[in-house]
Coordinates of C-alpha atoms and ligand atoms in Angstrom, one line a residue:
M1 CA -78.2 -4.9 -9.8
Q2 CA -78.5 -6.2 -13.3
I3 CA -81.5 -4.6 -15.1
T4 CA -82.8 -5.9 -18.5
F5 CA -85.9 -5.2 -20.6
T6 CA -87.9 -7.8 -22.5
T7 CA -91.1 -8.1 -24.5
E8 CA -91.7 -11.5 -22.9
S9 CA -94.5 -11.9 -20.4
S10 CA -94.3 -13.5 -17.0
S11 CA -95.5 -16.8 -18.3
D12 CA -92.4 -17.1 -20.5
T13 CA -89.8 -15.6 -18.1
A14 CA -88.4 -17.6 -15.2
A15 CA -87.9 -15.5 -12.1
D16 CA -88.2 -16.0 -8.4
C17 CA -91.0 -13.5 -8.2
A18 CA -93.4 -12.0 -10.7
V19 CA -94.6 -8.4 -10.1
E20 CA -97.5 -6.5 -11.6
F21 CA -98.4 -2.8 -11.1
Y22 CA -102.0 -1.8 -10.7
F23 CA -103.8 1.5 -10.9
E24 CA -106.3 2.3 -8.1
E25 CA -109.6 0.5 -8.4
R26 CA -108.5 -1.0 -11.7
L27 CA -107.6 -4.6 -11.1
T28 CA -108.0 -5.3 -14.8
A29 CA -105.1 -7.7 -15.3
T30 CA -102.9 -7.8 -18.3
E31 CA -103.1 -10.9 -20.4
W32 CA -100.9 -13.2 -18.4
T33 CA -102.7 -12.7 -15.1
E34 CA -106.0 -13.4 -16.9
A35 CA -104.5 -16.5 -18.3
A36 CA -103.5 -17.5 -14.8
G37 CA -107.2 -17.5 -13.8
T38 CA -109.3 -15.8 -11.3
P39 CA -108.0 -17.1 -7.9
L40 CA -105.4 -14.3 -7.9
H41 CA -108.2 -11.7 -8.1
A42 CA -110.2 -13.4 -5.4
A43 CA -107.1 -13.4 -3.2
A44 CA -106.4 -9.7 -3.9
A45 CA -110.0 -8.7 -3.1
T46 CA -109.8 -10.7 0.1
A47 CA -106.6 -8.9 1.1
R48 CA -108.4 -5.6 0.3
F49 CA -105.8 -4.8 -2.3
R50 CA -107.2 -1.9 -4.3
G51 CA -104.1 -0.7 -6.1
N52 CA -103.8 2.4 -3.8
S53 CA -100.5 4.2 -4.1
Q54 CA -97.7 2.0 -2.4
Q55 CA -100.2 -0.7 -1.4
T56 CA -98.8 -4.2 -2.0
F57 CA -100.3 -7.7 -2.2
D58 CA -98.2 -10.8 -1.7
W59 CA -99.2 -14.2 -2.9
L60 CA -98.0 -17.6 -4.1
A61 CA -97.7 -17.3 -7.8
P62 CA -100.7 -18.6 -9.6
A63 CA -100.3 -21.6 -11.9
G64 CA -99.0 -20.8 -15.3
L65 CA -96.3 -18.3 -14.1
K66 CA -92.7 -19.3 -14.1
A67 CA -92.3 -17.8 -10.7
N68 CA -92.9 -19.0 -7.1
R69 CA -94.2 -15.7 -5.7
F70 CA -96.4 -13.0 -6.9
L71 CA -96.4 -9.3 -5.8
G72 CA -99.0 -6.8 -6.8
V73 CA -98.0 -3.1 -6.3
G74 CA -100.4 -0.2 -6.3
L75 CA -99.7 3.0 -8.3
G76 CA -102.7 5.0 -7.1
A77 CA -105.1 6.8 -9.5
E78 CA -104.1 6.6 -13.1
G79 CA -104.8 10.3 -13.7
K80 CA -102.3 11.2 -11.0
S81 CA -99.6 8.7 -12.0
D82 CA -96.3 10.3 -13.1
S83 CA -92.6 9.2 -13.3
I84 CA -92.2 9.5 -9.5
G85 CA -95.2 7.1 -9.0
F86 CA -93.5 4.5 -11.1
Q87 CA -90.2 5.1 -9.4
R88 CA -91.8 4.6 -6.0
A89 CA -93.5 1.4 -7.1
G90 CA -90.2 0.1 -8.5
A91 CA -88.4 1.1 -5.2
L92 CA -91.0 -0.7 -3.2
V93 CA -90.4 -3.9 -5.2
A94 CA -86.7 -3.7 -4.6
K95 CA -87.2 -3.0 -0.9
R96 CA -89.6 -5.9 -0.4
L97 CA -87.5 -8.4 -2.3
I98 CA -83.9 -7.3 -1.8
A99 CA -83.3 -9.8 1.1
S100 CA -86.2 -12.1 0.3
G101 CA -84.0 -15.0 -0.6
G102 CA -85.1 -14.6 -4.3
E103 CA -82.4 -13.8 -6.8
S104 CA -84.5 -12.5 -9.7
V105 CA -87.7 -10.7 -10.3
F106 CA -89.9 -10.1 -13.3
V107 CA -91.8 -6.8 -13.3
D108 CA -94.7 -5.8 -15.5
A109 CA -95.1 -2.1 -14.9
G110 CA -98.1 -1.9 -17.2
P111 CA -99.1 0.4 -20.1
G112 CA -97.7 3.7 -18.7
A113 CA -99.9 6.7 -17.8
G114 CA -100.5 10.2 -19.1
K115 CA -97.4 11.5 -20.9
L116 CA -95.3 8.5 -19.8
D117 CA -95.4 5.6 -22.3
A118 CA -94.9 2.0 -21.3
N119 CA -91.2 2.1 -22.1
E120 CA -90.6 5.2 -20.0
A121 CA -92.8 3.8 -17.2
A122 CA -90.6 0.6 -17.1
A123 CA -87.4 2.7 -17.2
H124 CA -88.6 4.8 -14.3
A125 CA -89.6 1.7 -12.3
A126 CA -86.2 0.3 -12.9
F127 CA -84.6 3.6 -11.7
G128 CA -86.7 3.5 -8.6
A129 CA -85.6 0.0 -7.9
L130 CA -81.9 1.1 -8.0
L131 CA -82.6 3.9 -5.6
G132 CA -84.8 1.7 -3.3
S133 CA -82.3 -1.2 -3.2
Y134 CA -79.6 1.1 -1.7
R135 CA -77.9 -0.1 1.5
F136 CA -74.8 1.0 3.3
H137 CA -73.4 -2.2 4.6
L138 CA -69.7 -1.6 4.2
Y139 CA -68.9 -2.0 7.9
R140 CA -71.3 -4.8 8.7
T141 CA -69.1 -7.8 8.9
R142 CA -71.5 -10.0 10.9
L143 CA -74.7 -9.8 8.9
K144 CA -76.8 -13.0 9.2
P145 CA -77.5 -14.8 5.9
D146 CA -81.1 -13.7 5.9
Q147 CA -80.1 -10.0 6.3
K148 CA -77.9 -10.1 3.2
P149 CA -79.2 -8.9 -0.1
T150 CA -80.1 -11.7 -2.5
L151 CA -81.8 -9.9 -5.3
G152 CA -79.4 -9.4 -8.2
R153 CA -81.4 -9.4 -11.4
M154 CA -84.5 -7.5 -12.4
I155 CA -86.3 -8.1 -15.7
F156 CA -88.8 -5.4 -16.8
R157 CA -91.5 -6.0 -19.4
A158 CA -91.4 -3.3 -22.1
A159 CA -93.2 -2.9 -25.5
D160 CA -89.9 -1.8 -27.0
P161 CA -86.9 -3.0 -24.9
K162 CA -84.5 -0.8 -27.0
K163 CA -86.4 2.4 -26.2
A164 CA -86.8 1.4 -22.5
Q165 CA -83.1 0.7 -22.3
K166 CA -82.3 4.1 -23.8
H167 CA -84.5 5.9 -21.2
F168 CA -83.0 3.8 -18.5
T169 CA -79.3 4.4 -19.4
A170 CA -79.5 8.1 -18.5
L171 CA -81.5 7.3 -15.4
A172 CA -78.9 4.6 -14.3
A173 CA -76.2 7.3 -14.5
L174 CA -78.3 9.5 -12.3
A175 CA -78.8 6.6 -9.9
E176 CA -75.0 6.2 -9.7
G177 CA -74.7 9.9 -8.8
V178 CA -77.3 9.5 -6.0
K179 CA -75.5 6.4 -4.7
L180 CA -72.2 8.2 -4.6
A181 CA -73.7 11.1 -2.7
R182 CA -75.4 8.7 -0.2
D183 CA -72.1 6.8 0.3
L184 CA -70.2 10.0 0.9
V185 CA -72.7 11.1 3.5
S186 CA -72.9 7.7 5.2
E187 CA -69.1 7.2 5.5
P188 CA -67.9 7.7 9.1
P189 CA -65.7 10.8 9.7
N190 CA -62.6 8.8 10.6
I191 CA -62.7 7.4 7.1
L192 CA -64.0 10.3 5.0
F193 CA -61.9 13.4 5.9
P194 CA -61.0 16.2 3.5
E195 CA -58.1 14.5 1.8
E196 CA -60.0 11.2 1.4
F197 CA -63.1 13.1 0.0
A198 CA -60.8 14.8 -2.5
R199 CA -59.4 11.4 -3.5
R200 CA -62.9 10.1 -4.2
C201 CA -63.5 13.2 -6.4
E202 CA -60.3 12.5 -8.3
A203 CA -61.6 9.0 -9.1
L204 CA -64.2 10.8 -11.3
T205 CA -61.4 11.6 -13.8
A206 CA -62.1 8.0 -15.0
E207 CA -65.5 9.2 -16.1
G208 CA -64.2 12.2 -17.9
V209 CA -64.5 14.9 -15.2
E210 CA -61.6 17.3 -14.9
V211 CA -60.6 17.4 -11.2
E212 CA -58.2 19.8 -9.5
V213 CA -57.4 19.7 -5.8
L214 CA -56.1 22.8 -3.9
D215 CA -54.1 22.1 -0.7
V216 CA -53.6 24.4 2.3
E217 CA -50.6 26.1 0.7
A218 CA -52.4 26.9 -2.5
M219 CA -55.4 28.2 -0.6
T220 CA -53.1 30.3 1.7
K221 CA -51.6 31.9 -1.4
L222 CA -55.2 32.8 -2.6
G223 CA -56.0 34.3 0.8
M224 CA -58.8 32.0 1.8
G225 CA -58.6 33.0 5.4
A226 CA -62.2 32.1 6.2
L227 CA -62.2 28.5 4.9
L228 CA -58.7 27.9 6.4
G229 CA -59.7 29.4 9.7
V230 CA -62.4 26.7 10.1
G231 CA -59.9 23.9 9.2
Q232 CA -57.0 25.2 11.4
G233 CA -58.1 23.3 14.5
S234 CA -58.0 19.9 12.8
V235 CA -55.0 17.7 12.2
R236 CA -56.6 16.8 8.9
P237 CA -55.7 19.5 6.3
S238 CA -58.4 21.3 4.3
R239 CA -58.9 20.9 0.6
L240 CA -60.8 22.7 -2.2
V241 CA -61.9 20.6 -5.1
I242 CA -62.8 21.9 -8.5
M243 CA -64.6 19.5 -10.8
Q244 CA -65.4 20.4 -14.4
W245 CA -67.7 18.7 -16.9
K246 CA -67.3 20.3 -20.4
G247 CA -70.2 18.8 -22.3
G248 CA -71.6 22.0 -23.7
K249 CA -70.5 24.5 -26.4
K250 CA -67.1 26.1 -25.7
K251 CA -68.5 29.6 -25.6
D252 CA -71.3 28.7 -23.1
A253 CA -70.7 30.1 -19.6
P254 CA -70.8 27.3 -17.0
A255 CA -73.4 26.7 -14.3
I256 CA -71.5 26.4 -11.0
F257 CA -72.5 24.4 -8.0
V258 CA -70.7 25.0 -4.8
G259 CA -71.0 22.6 -1.8
K260 CA -70.3 22.8 1.9
G261 CA -68.0 20.0 2.8
V262 CA -67.6 20.0 6.6
C263 CA -66.5 16.4 7.0
F264 CA -67.2 16.7 10.7
D265 CA -68.7 19.6 12.6
T266 CA -68.0 19.5 16.3
G267 CA -68.9 23.2 16.5
G268 CA -65.2 24.0 17.2
I269 CA -64.5 26.0 20.4
S270 CA -68.2 26.8 20.4
L271 CA -68.6 23.1 21.0
K272 CA -71.9 21.4 20.2
P273 CA -73.7 19.4 22.9
P274 CA -72.9 15.7 22.7
G275 CA -76.4 14.4 22.0
G276 CA -76.7 13.6 18.3
M277 CA -73.3 15.1 17.4
E278 CA -72.5 11.9 15.4
D279 CA -75.0 13.2 12.8
M280 CA -72.5 15.9 12.0
K281 CA -70.5 13.4 9.8
G282 CA -73.2 14.3 7.3
D283 CA -72.3 18.0 7.4
M284 CA -70.7 17.5 4.0
G285 CA -74.1 16.7 2.4
G286 CA -73.9 19.8 0.1
A287 CA -70.5 18.7 -1.2
A288 CA -71.8 15.2 -1.6
A289 CA -74.7 16.3 -3.7
V290 CA -72.4 18.4 -6.0
T291 CA -70.0 15.4 -6.4
G292 CA -72.9 13.1 -7.1
L293 CA -74.1 15.5 -9.7
M294 CA -70.8 15.5 -11.5
R295 CA -70.8 11.7 -11.6
A296 CA -74.4 11.7 -13.0
L297 CA -73.5 14.4 -15.7
A298 CA -70.5 12.4 -16.8
G299 CA -72.4 9.2 -16.8
R300 CA -75.1 10.5 -19.1
Q301 CA -72.7 12.6 -21.2
A302 CA -74.7 15.8 -20.4
K303 CA -74.6 18.5 -23.1
A304 CA -73.8 21.2 -20.6
N305 CA -70.8 23.0 -19.1
V306 CA -70.9 22.5 -15.3
V307 CA -68.3 23.3 -12.6
G308 CA -68.6 21.8 -9.1
I309 CA -66.6 23.4 -6.3
I310 CA -66.5 22.0 -2.8
G311 CA -64.8 23.3 0.3
L312 CA -63.6 20.4 2.5
V313 CA -62.7 21.0 6.1
E314 CA -63.0 19.4 9.6
N315 CA -64.3 21.8 12.4
M316 CA -62.5 20.7 15.6
P317 CA -61.8 22.2 19.0
D318 CA -58.0 22.3 19.5
G319 CA -55.1 24.5 20.8
N320 CA -54.8 25.9 17.3
A321 CA -58.5 26.2 16.6
M322 CA -60.2 29.5 15.8
R323 CA -61.6 31.4 18.9
P324 CA -64.8 33.3 19.2
G325 CA -63.7 36.9 18.7
D326 CA -61.1 36.0 16.0
I327 CA -61.2 38.2 12.9
V328 CA -60.4 36.4 9.7
T329 CA -59.8 37.9 6.2
S330 CA -61.6 36.2 3.4
M331 CA -60.4 35.8 -0.2
S332 CA -62.7 38.7 -1.2
G333 CA -60.8 40.9 1.2
Q334 CA -63.8 41.4 3.5
T335 CA -63.0 40.7 7.2
I336 CA -65.2 38.6 9.4
E337 CA -65.5 38.6 13.1
V338 CA -66.1 35.0 14.2
L339 CA -68.5 35.2 17.1
N340 CA -69.5 31.5 17.0
T341 CA -67.1 28.9 15.6
D342 CA -70.2 26.6 15.0
A343 CA -71.4 29.0 12.3
E344 CA -68.5 27.6 10.1
G345 CA -70.3 26.5 6.9
R346 CA -70.8 30.1 5.8
L347 CA -67.0 30.8 6.3
V348 CA -66.2 27.8 4.0
L349 CA -68.7 28.9 1.4
A350 CA -67.6 32.5 1.5
D351 CA -64.2 31.6 0.0
A352 CA -65.5 28.9 -2.3
L353 CA -68.1 31.3 -3.8
W354 CA -65.5 34.0 -4.3
Y355 CA -63.1 31.6 -5.9
A356 CA -65.9 30.5 -8.3
Q357 CA -66.5 34.1 -9.5
E358 CA -62.8 35.1 -9.7
R359 CA -61.9 32.1 -11.8
F360 CA -65.0 31.6 -14.0
K361 CA -67.7 33.7 -15.5
P362 CA -70.6 31.7 -14.2
A363 CA -74.0 31.7 -15.9
A364 CA -75.4 31.1 -12.4
I365 CA -74.1 29.9 -9.1
V366 CA -76.1 27.5 -6.8
D367 CA -74.7 26.6 -3.5
L368 CA -75.9 23.6 -1.4
A369 CA -75.2 23.4 2.4
T370 CA -76.4 21.8 5.6
L371 CA -76.1 25.3 6.9
T372 CA -78.5 25.9 9.7
G373 CA -80.5 24.0 12.4
A374 CA -83.0 26.8 12.0
I375 CA -84.1 25.5 8.5
V376 CA -85.0 22.2 10.1
I377 CA -87.2 24.1 12.7
S378 CA -88.8 26.0 9.8
L379 CA -89.4 23.2 7.2
G380 CA -88.7 19.9 8.9
H381 CA -87.6 17.2 6.5
E382 CA -90.0 18.0 3.8
Y383 CA -88.5 21.0 1.9
A384 CA -85.0 22.5 1.5
G385 CA -84.9 26.2 2.0
L386 CA -84.3 28.3 -1.2
F387 CA -82.7 31.8 -1.2
S388 CA -82.0 33.6 -4.3
N389 CA -81.3 37.1 -5.9
D390 CA -82.7 35.9 -9.2
D391 CA -86.4 35.1 -9.8
D392 CA -85.8 33.1 -13.0
L393 CA -83.2 30.9 -11.4
A394 CA -85.4 30.5 -8.3
R395 CA -88.4 29.4 -10.4
A396 CA -86.2 27.0 -12.4
I397 CA -85.0 25.4 -9.1
E398 CA -88.5 25.2 -7.7
K399 CA -89.7 23.5 -10.9
A400 CA -86.8 21.0 -11.0
G401 CA -87.4 20.2 -7.3
K402 CA -91.1 19.5 -7.9
A403 CA -90.4 17.3 -10.9
E404 CA -87.9 15.2 -9.0
A405 CA -89.7 15.0 -5.7
E406 CA -86.9 17.0 -4.0
P407 CA -89.0 20.1 -3.2
V408 CA -87.7 23.5 -2.1
W409 CA -89.5 26.4 -0.4
R410 CA -88.3 30.0 -1.1
F411 CA -87.4 32.4 1.8
P412 CA -87.0 36.1 1.6
L413 CA -83.8 38.1 1.6
G414 CA -83.5 41.8 2.4
A415 CA -81.6 44.7 3.8
A416 CA -83.2 44.5 7.3
Y417 CA -81.9 41.0 7.7
D418 CA -78.5 41.9 6.2
K419 CA -78.0 44.6 8.8
Q420 CA -78.1 42.0 11.5
I421 CA -74.6 40.7 10.5
D422 CA -72.9 44.1 10.6
S423 CA -70.1 44.3 13.2
P424 CA -68.4 47.2 14.9
N425 CA -65.1 45.3 14.8
A426 CA -64.9 44.0 11.3
D427 CA -66.8 44.1 7.9
M428 CA -69.3 41.6 9.3
K429 CA -69.8 39.0 12.0
N430 CA -70.7 35.4 11.3
I431 CA -74.0 35.2 13.3
G432 CA -77.1 37.3 13.5
R433 CA -79.1 38.6 16.5
D434 CA -79.9 35.8 18.9
R435 CA -81.7 33.1 17.0
E436 CA -83.9 35.3 14.9
A437 CA -84.4 34.2 11.3
G438 CA -81.2 32.2 11.6
S439 CA -81.4 30.6 8.1
I440 CA -82.0 34.0 6.5
T441 CA -79.1 35.8 8.2
A442 CA -76.9 32.8 7.1
A443 CA -78.0 33.4 3.5
Q444 CA -77.4 37.1 3.9
F445 CA -73.9 36.3 4.9
L446 CA -73.4 34.2 1.8
Q447 CA -74.8 37.0 -0.4
R448 CA -72.1 39.3 0.7
F449 CA -69.7 37.1 -1.3
V450 CA -71.8 37.2 -4.4
K451 CA -70.8 39.9 -6.9
E452 CA -73.3 42.5 -8.2
G453 CA -75.4 41.1 -11.0
Q454 CA -74.3 37.5 -10.5
A455 CA -77.3 35.1 -10.5
W456 CA -77.1 33.1 -7.4
A457 CA -79.2 30.7 -5.3
H458 CA -78.5 29.0 -2.0
L459 CA -80.2 25.8 -0.9
D460 CA -80.1 25.1 2.9
I461 CA -80.4 21.3 2.9
A462 CA -79.8 20.7 6.7
G463 CA -83.1 18.9 7.0
M464 CA -82.8 17.0 3.8
A465 CA -79.3 15.4 3.5
W466 CA -80.2 12.7 6.0
R467 CA -83.3 11.7 8.0
A468 CA -84.0 9.2 10.7
N469 CA -86.7 7.3 8.8
A470 CA -88.4 8.2 5.6
E471 CA -91.8 7.0 4.4
D472 CA -90.7 7.4 0.8
P473 CA -89.5 4.0 -0.6
L474 CA -87.0 5.9 -2.8
I475 CA -85.2 7.1 0.3
P476 CA -83.1 4.7 2.4
A477 CA -82.5 4.9 6.2
W478 CA -80.3 8.0 6.8
A479 CA -78.4 9.4 3.9
T480 CA -80.8 10.5 1.2
G481 CA -78.6 11.8 -1.6
Y482 CA -80.8 14.9 -1.7
G483 CA -80.1 17.4 -4.4
V484 CA -78.5 15.2 -7.1
R485 CA -81.8 14.6 -8.9
L486 CA -82.9 18.2 -8.5
L487 CA -79.5 19.6 -9.8
N488 CA -79.4 17.1 -12.7
R489 CA -82.9 18.1 -13.8
L490 CA -81.9 21.8 -13.5
V491 CA -78.9 21.3 -15.7
E492 CA -80.9 19.3 -18.2
D493 CA -83.8 21.8 -18.4
H494 CA -82.1 25.1 -17.7
F495 CA -78.4 24.9 -18.5
G496 CA -78.2 23.1 -21.9
G497 CA -78.9 19.5 -21.4
Ligands
BES501 N1 -73.9 22.0 10.5 C1 -74.7 22.9 11.3 C2 -76.2 23.0 10.9 C3 -77.0 21.8 11.0 C4 -77.8 21.6 12.1 C5 -77.0 20.8 10.0 C6 -78.6 20.5 12.3 C7 -77.8 19.7 10.1 C8 -78.6 19.5 11.2 C9 -74.1 24.3 11.2 O1 -72.7 24.4 11.0 C10 -74.4 25.0 12.5 O2 -73.8 24.5 13.5 N2 -75.2 26.0 12.5 C11 -75.5 26.7 13.7 C12 -75.4 28.2 13.4 C13 -75.6 29.1 14.6 C14 -74.3 28.9 15.5 C15 -75.7 30.5 14.2 C16 -76.9 26.3 14.1 O3 -77.7 26.1 13.2 O4 -77.1 26.2 15.3
MN502 MN1 -71.6 24.3 12.8
ZN503 ZN1 -71.9 22.8 10.0

C-alpha cells in the first residue's frame, strides 16, 4: 500500500473514493464538503449517519469532488477520541475499499482530537489502514477478480505533510512488524517448521538485527533437555534463535523477550482430540510476536537494547517421542517429570528463559506464550493473562497494553500454587492438580526458571494470538499479531526508546 500525505483537499485530488471522518453528532463538514453543497448532508441524515464510532455512510460523490464515491466514517465522541479511534477509522476505510474495484482513496481525517494534532491523527489513520488491509492470500490461487485487492494508494490530508510523514514512518515500521507476526502465525505447519521459522528470522539481518541460530547439537551441549525433549518426536529438528537489536547505550542492560515457538502442537503422546487441532499451527504466536517486535524496532531504529529469544519445536507423537512419566533435565539442572506431553510450552520456555539469564544480564525478561487453554476459559479473547514477580514491570505492561488496545489482566502467583507442581519423583512435574488454576500453575512452573531478583513477566496469549472473527477492524480474520504493538510501546516508554 502506497501512503502519501498532502495539504490538498478532495476537490483538488483525483481518487476513486473520497473519505471524511466525523465526530459523533457533529456533521459540520470541512470546507470541501460545504462547497459540495447540502445534498450530502441530507443523504447522511436520511441514512441516520450520526458519526458514531465505526459507523459508515456510503454515497455517490457529490459534484465538485474529483472522486466517484464518498465514504463518511464515524469517530464517536470527540472527547473520547484517541489514536486507537483514528486507527480503527482508517482500518475501516481500508477494509471497505480494499476489494471495491477502486485503486485510490483520498482521506480527510479531520482536525485531530485532544492531545492528537491533525498530522498525528492522519498518521494514525494511515497506520490503521495498513493493519486493516491485511490479508493472508498466499495460497489462494483461484481468487475471483472481484475478491482480489484493488486498493493500492491512499492519500491523507494533513496540515503539514512532512510532520505527518514523520509520525507515520515509525508507525509503518510497527505495521511491518505486526504483518510479519500475522504471516508467521498464518503459515501452515508443513511450510513453517522450526528451521524455516529460523530462516525467516535470519532475513532480519538485512534490517540490522543480529541473528544467531542454535541447532540440536549446540542445544545438546548446553544441556537443554526440556526443550529438546519436546522436539525429539518430530522429524523436523528444533532450533533456538537469538535476535539482538543494539540501538541503546552500550552499558544499558537489554530488555529480553522470550517466545514460545511450538510450530505445531499435536499434544505429543498425550494426543489432543482432533476437533480444532489445526489451530495449533498458531502455537508459535509468542515467538511470532517477539520476531515481529524485532522487525519493528529495527524498522524504526529504536534507541533501546533488546534481545529476542525464541524456542522453536514441533510437538509430535512418534516412536521417539517423550512419554508421560519421562524425567528430563533442564539447562538449569532442575529435573522435570513430564506427566503430560501436551504441557510442552513450559518445557520449551524453561530452557529459553535459563539461557537468557546465563548469557545476558537482562534489565527485565518478558515471555509470551500460547501456553494454556485455561486462560481462554478465564479471559476469552479480550485480555491476555499477565503474571509477574515485579509490580513496576507489571504496571508498565498494563499501561502499554491499554495504550495499544492490546489489554492484559494480571493474575496472582504464590507458594500455594507453586506447591502443586512438586513431584515425589523429580524436582517438579509439568502439570498441576487436575485442572485447578491451570494458567497459574503453568506460570509457577516458568517462575522456577527465573533467578532470584530477576524482574520477569509472563504473558499467556493463548486467547489472543488468533481468533475466529473479531469486531475490531484493526484485526483481520484469524492471526492477530497480538503483542507486537504492546511490546513496541513497552520498549519505547520503559526501556529507552
Ligand atoms: N498450546 C496449548 C495451549 C492452547 C490451548 C493454546 C488453546 C491456544 C488455544 C498448550 O500447549 C496446551 O496444550 N496446554 C494444555 C496444558 C495442560 C495439559 C496442563 C491445556 O491447556 O490443556
Ligand atoms: Mn500442548
Ligand atoms: Zn502448546
